GROMACS .gro file of C-alpha atoms in nm:
model
  226
    1UNK     CA    1  -0.993  -0.375  -0.768
    2UNK     CA    2  -0.618  -0.378  -0.706
    3UNK     CA    3  -0.470  -0.082  -0.517
    4UNK     CA    4  -0.094  -0.024  -0.520
    5UNK     CA    5   0.043   0.168  -0.220
    6UNK     CA    6   0.380   0.304  -0.327
    7UNK     CA    7   0.641   0.543  -0.193
    8UNK     CA    8   0.976   0.655  -0.319
    9UNK     CA    9   1.156   0.637   0.012
   10UNK     CA   10   1.160   0.368   0.276
   11UNK     CA   11   1.069   0.465   0.630
   12UNK     CA   12   0.774   0.692   0.549
   13UNK     CA   13   0.520   0.441   0.680
   14UNK     CA   14   0.408   0.292   0.351
   15UNK     CA   15   0.339  -0.053   0.497
   16UNK     CA   16   0.143   0.103   0.782
   17UNK     CA   17  -0.071   0.300   0.537
   18UNK     CA   18  -0.131  -0.011   0.323
   19UNK     CA   19  -0.237  -0.214   0.626
   20UNK     CA   20  -0.473   0.051   0.763
   21UNK     CA   21  -0.617   0.131   0.420
   22UNK     CA   22  -0.693  -0.239   0.369
   23UNK     CA   23  -0.870  -0.242   0.704
   24UNK     CA   24  -1.101   0.042   0.599
   25UNK     CA   25  -1.166  -0.111   0.258
   26UNK     CA   26  -1.228  -0.458   0.407
   27UNK     CA   27  -0.964  -0.572   0.160
   28UNK     CA   28  -0.684  -0.826   0.153
   29UNK     CA   29  -0.342  -0.667   0.191
   30UNK     CA   30  -0.045  -0.822   0.011
   31UNK     CA   31   0.313  -0.767   0.124
   32UNK     CA   32   0.467  -0.709  -0.218
   33UNK     CA   33   0.819  -0.624  -0.098
   34UNK     CA   34   0.999  -0.943  -0.193
   35UNK     CA   35   1.330  -0.855  -0.031
   36UNK     CA   36   1.229  -0.634   0.267
   37UNK     CA   37   0.890  -0.750   0.389
   38UNK     CA   38   0.733  -0.545   0.669
   39UNK     CA   39   0.386  -0.685   0.726
   40UNK     CA   40   0.328  -0.972   0.973
   41UNK     CA   41   0.438  -1.311   0.839
   42UNK     CA   42   0.293  -1.581   1.066
   43UNK     CA   43   0.335  -1.939   0.952
   44UNK     CA   44   0.257  -2.123   0.631
   45UNK     CA   45   0.324  -2.038   0.266
   46UNK     CA   46   0.407  -1.683   0.162
   47UNK     CA   47   0.415  -1.474  -0.153
   48UNK     CA   48   0.765  -1.609  -0.214
   49UNK     CA   49   0.618  -1.959  -0.238
   50UNK     CA   50   0.331  -1.842  -0.458
   51UNK     CA   51   0.560  -1.662  -0.705
   52UNK     CA   52   0.797  -1.961  -0.712
   53UNK     CA   53   0.509  -2.190  -0.805
   54UNK     CA   54   0.522  -2.380  -0.475
   55UNK     CA   55   0.185  -2.270  -0.336
   56UNK     CA   56  -0.158  -2.159  -0.447
   57UNK     CA   57  -0.234  -1.793  -0.366
   58UNK     CA   58  -0.541  -1.891  -0.166
   59UNK     CA   59  -0.327  -2.118   0.054
   60UNK     CA   60  -0.103  -1.825   0.147
   61UNK     CA   61  -0.383  -1.589   0.254
   62UNK     CA   62  -0.441  -1.578   0.629
   63UNK     CA   63  -0.716  -1.422   0.834
   64UNK     CA   64  -0.699  -1.172   1.116
   65UNK     CA   65  -0.814  -0.818   1.181
   66UNK     CA   66  -0.692  -0.756   0.826
   67UNK     CA   67  -0.680  -1.039   0.572
   68UNK     CA   68  -0.316  -1.075   0.470
   69UNK     CA   69  -0.102  -1.246   0.210
   70UNK     CA   70   0.243  -1.224   0.375
   71UNK     CA   71   0.583  -1.231   0.211
   72UNK     CA   72   0.881  -1.442   0.309
   73UNK     CA   73   1.193  -1.300   0.467
   74UNK     CA   74   1.471  -1.505   0.306
   75UNK     CA   75   1.702  -1.390   0.030
   76UNK     CA   76   1.676  -1.733  -0.133
   77UNK     CA   77   1.298  -1.701  -0.139
   78UNK     CA   78   1.319  -1.358  -0.297
   79UNK     CA   79   1.554  -1.489  -0.565
   80UNK     CA   80   1.325  -1.781  -0.646
   81UNK     CA   81   1.016  -1.562  -0.677
   82UNK     CA   82   0.906  -1.466  -1.028
   83UNK     CA   83   0.768  -1.113  -0.980
   84UNK     CA   84   0.628  -1.114  -1.333
   85UNK     CA   85   0.369  -1.367  -1.213
   86UNK     CA   86   0.225  -1.122  -0.960
   87UNK     CA   87  -0.082  -1.030  -1.165
   88UNK     CA   88  -0.176  -1.394  -1.214
   89UNK     CA   89  -0.116  -1.467  -0.846
   90UNK     CA   90  -0.342  -1.183  -0.730
   91UNK     CA   91  -0.635  -1.277  -0.956
   92UNK     CA   92  -0.788  -1.542  -0.725
   93UNK     CA   93  -0.728  -1.322  -0.419
   94UNK     CA   94  -0.912  -1.035  -0.588
   95UNK     CA   95  -1.190  -1.273  -0.687
   96UNK     CA   96  -1.232  -1.388  -0.327
   97UNK     CA   97  -1.198  -1.053  -0.151
   98UNK     CA   98  -1.305  -0.792  -0.406
   99UNK     CA   99  -1.026  -0.548  -0.327
  100UNK     CA  100  -0.654  -0.617  -0.290
  101UNK     CA  101  -0.409  -0.362  -0.148
  102UNK     CA  102  -0.044  -0.418  -0.243
  103UNK     CA  103   0.229  -0.285  -0.019
  104UNK     CA  104   0.486  -0.206  -0.289
  105UNK     CA  105   0.863  -0.211  -0.242
  106UNK     CA  106   1.021   0.126  -0.166
  107UNK     CA  107   1.234   0.313  -0.415
  108UNK     CA  108   1.247   0.254  -0.787
  109UNK     CA  109   1.376  -0.104  -0.806
  110UNK     CA  110   1.258  -0.315  -1.096
  111UNK     CA  111   1.007  -0.503  -0.878
  112UNK     CA  112   0.828  -0.175  -0.792
  113UNK     CA  113   0.697  -0.139  -1.144
  114UNK     CA  114   0.510  -0.469  -1.152
  115UNK     CA  115   0.257  -0.386  -0.875
  116UNK     CA  116   0.198  -0.045  -1.034
  117UNK     CA  117   0.147  -0.207  -1.373
  118UNK     CA  118  -0.116  -0.452  -1.247
  119UNK     CA  119  -0.299  -0.205  -1.020
  120UNK     CA  120  -0.626  -0.034  -1.107
  121UNK     CA  121  -0.532   0.265  -0.893
  122UNK     CA  122  -0.234   0.383  -0.687
  123UNK     CA  123  -0.185   0.570  -0.361
  124UNK     CA  124   0.150   0.738  -0.296
  125UNK     CA  125   0.281   0.770   0.060
  126UNK     CA  126   0.528   1.041   0.155
  127UNK     CA  127   0.640   1.242   0.455
  128UNK     CA  128   0.648   1.621   0.508
  129UNK     CA  129   1.026   1.642   0.463
  130UNK     CA  130   1.158   1.778   0.128
  131UNK     CA  131   1.379   1.474   0.063
  132UNK     CA  132   1.079   1.242   0.099
  133UNK     CA  133   0.875   1.455  -0.141
  134UNK     CA  134   1.155   1.438  -0.399
  135UNK     CA  135   1.143   1.058  -0.384
  136UNK     CA  136   0.764   1.064  -0.410
  137UNK     CA  137   0.794   1.271  -0.727
  138UNK     CA  138   1.011   1.000  -0.881
  139UNK     CA  139   0.753   0.738  -0.787
  140UNK     CA  140   0.484   0.956  -0.943
  141UNK     CA  141   0.688   0.965  -1.263
  142UNK     CA  142   0.715   0.586  -1.265
  143UNK     CA  143   0.341   0.553  -1.210
  144UNK     CA  144   0.277   0.781  -1.507
  145UNK     CA  145   0.509   0.576  -1.727
  146UNK     CA  146   0.317   0.262  -1.635
  147UNK     CA  147  -0.022   0.433  -1.675
  148UNK     CA  148  -0.104   0.370  -1.309
  149UNK     CA  149  -0.382   0.617  -1.212
  150UNK     CA  150  -0.326   0.805  -0.887
  151UNK     CA  151  -0.622   0.824  -0.648
  152UNK     CA  152  -0.440   1.034  -0.392
  153UNK     CA  153  -0.139   1.103  -0.175
  154UNK     CA  154  -0.105   1.019   0.193
  155UNK     CA  155   0.114   1.265   0.379
  156UNK     CA  156   0.218   1.055   0.675
  157UNK     CA  157   0.350   1.124   1.026
  158UNK     CA  158   0.263   1.493   1.020
  159UNK     CA  159   0.354   1.692   1.332
  160UNK     CA  160   0.318   2.058   1.231
  161UNK     CA  161   0.100   2.225   0.970
  162UNK     CA  162   0.120   1.992   0.669
  163UNK     CA  163   0.238   2.139   0.336
  164UNK     CA  164  -0.073   2.009   0.161
  165UNK     CA  165  -0.087   2.275  -0.119
  166UNK     CA  166   0.280   2.211  -0.207
  167UNK     CA  167   0.237   1.834  -0.217
  168UNK     CA  168  -0.089   1.856  -0.411
  169UNK     CA  169   0.068   2.085  -0.669
  170UNK     CA  170   0.383   1.875  -0.703
  171UNK     CA  171   0.212   1.536  -0.735
  172UNK     CA  172  -0.109   1.645  -0.903
  173UNK     CA  173  -0.346   1.456  -0.675
  174UNK     CA  174  -0.560   1.509  -0.364
  175UNK     CA  175  -0.369   1.488  -0.036
  176UNK     CA  176  -0.477   1.345   0.298
  177UNK     CA  177  -0.270   1.418   0.608
  178UNK     CA  178  -0.217   1.147   0.871
  179UNK     CA  179  -0.093   1.299   1.199
  180UNK     CA  180   0.188   1.138   1.393
  181UNK     CA  181   0.007   0.895   1.620
  182UNK     CA  182   0.169   0.610   1.814
  183UNK     CA  183  -0.142   0.400   1.762
  184UNK     CA  184  -0.078   0.412   1.387
  185UNK     CA  185   0.285   0.317   1.441
  186UNK     CA  186   0.183   0.015   1.650
  187UNK     CA  187  -0.102  -0.094   1.427
  188UNK     CA  188   0.099  -0.340   1.216
  189UNK     CA  189   0.311  -0.499   1.489
  190UNK     CA  190   0.007  -0.534   1.717
  191UNK     CA  191  -0.221  -0.620   1.421
  192UNK     CA  192  -0.474  -0.366   1.538
  193UNK     CA  193  -0.581  -0.117   1.269
  194UNK     CA  194  -0.626   0.236   1.397
  195UNK     CA  195  -0.985   0.240   1.270
  196UNK     CA  196  -1.051  -0.032   1.529
  197UNK     CA  197  -0.818   0.092   1.804
  198UNK     CA  198  -0.915   0.459   1.777
  199UNK     CA  199  -1.211   0.497   1.540
  200UNK     CA  200  -1.272   0.862   1.634
  201UNK     CA  201  -0.911   0.973   1.586
  202UNK     CA  202  -0.785   1.209   1.318
  203UNK     CA  203  -0.571   0.927   1.180
  204UNK     CA  204  -0.869   0.698   1.136
  205UNK     CA  205  -1.058   0.980   0.963
  206UNK     CA  206  -0.765   1.032   0.724
  207UNK     CA  207  -0.755   0.663   0.628
  208UNK     CA  208  -1.130   0.665   0.571
  209UNK     CA  209  -1.090   0.966   0.342
  210UNK     CA  210  -0.821   0.792   0.136
  211UNK     CA  211  -1.037   0.480   0.117
  212UNK     CA  212  -1.333   0.686  -0.002
  213UNK     CA  213  -1.130   0.819  -0.295
  214UNK     CA  214  -1.026   0.467  -0.385
  215UNK     CA  215  -1.382   0.335  -0.359
  216UNK     CA  216  -1.507   0.614  -0.582
  217UNK     CA  217  -1.250   0.499  -0.834
  218UNK     CA  218  -1.106   0.848  -0.877
  219UNK     CA  219  -0.876   0.830  -1.175
  220UNK     CA  220  -0.873   0.449  -1.180
  221UNK     CA  221  -0.831   0.243  -1.494
  222UNK     CA  222  -1.183   0.111  -1.438
  223UNK     CA  223  -1.339   0.458  -1.418
  224UNK     CA  224  -1.148   0.579  -1.722
  225UNK     CA  225  -1.263   0.283  -1.930
  226UNK     CA  226  -1.627   0.309  -1.815
   0.00000   0.00000   0.00000
């Protein structure tokens, strides 16, 4: 199964959600943002090299608390990468690991559509602020155009009472609220998923709930074709 984690606006914690969701699902996470990568890079080949035909996808996957296929940081690498080859590149990774979580680029750039098009199911990440919800609505529209089924919405970095009914009504999908938690914010840079660092926290429970919806295949292409 391929899971696309998308969000209309940068800065809502999309990469953090993708990383922690992959940890719960025991999946490989792929940094699919070719021009603004956020997940740890390490050394060795990256998605840039894979999409430019310079490396095999399996060579670029690295282990750790969360299995990761990183993306390069250079503009030249982004330009050389053929994003249309993403589906082919992910096939052996999915074969090896069962589930692949793609951290999609933010916004509505052309390279956002490719991960949504190849995914079996999508998760949208947004924040409680109205401007973030407006961007999430645009991402929801793009997902519909590409027939990308939506398993749920992650309302991230919540401080006060989350506007769950409003978000659920606007995006037409179940909503899980992830409270503002510094352990979540540090999880990517420290490579320590919150389900490991704080397994009894509300944040960990929220990521497990999102993962459960994905595992049940709610709305996925696979469930609809079954």
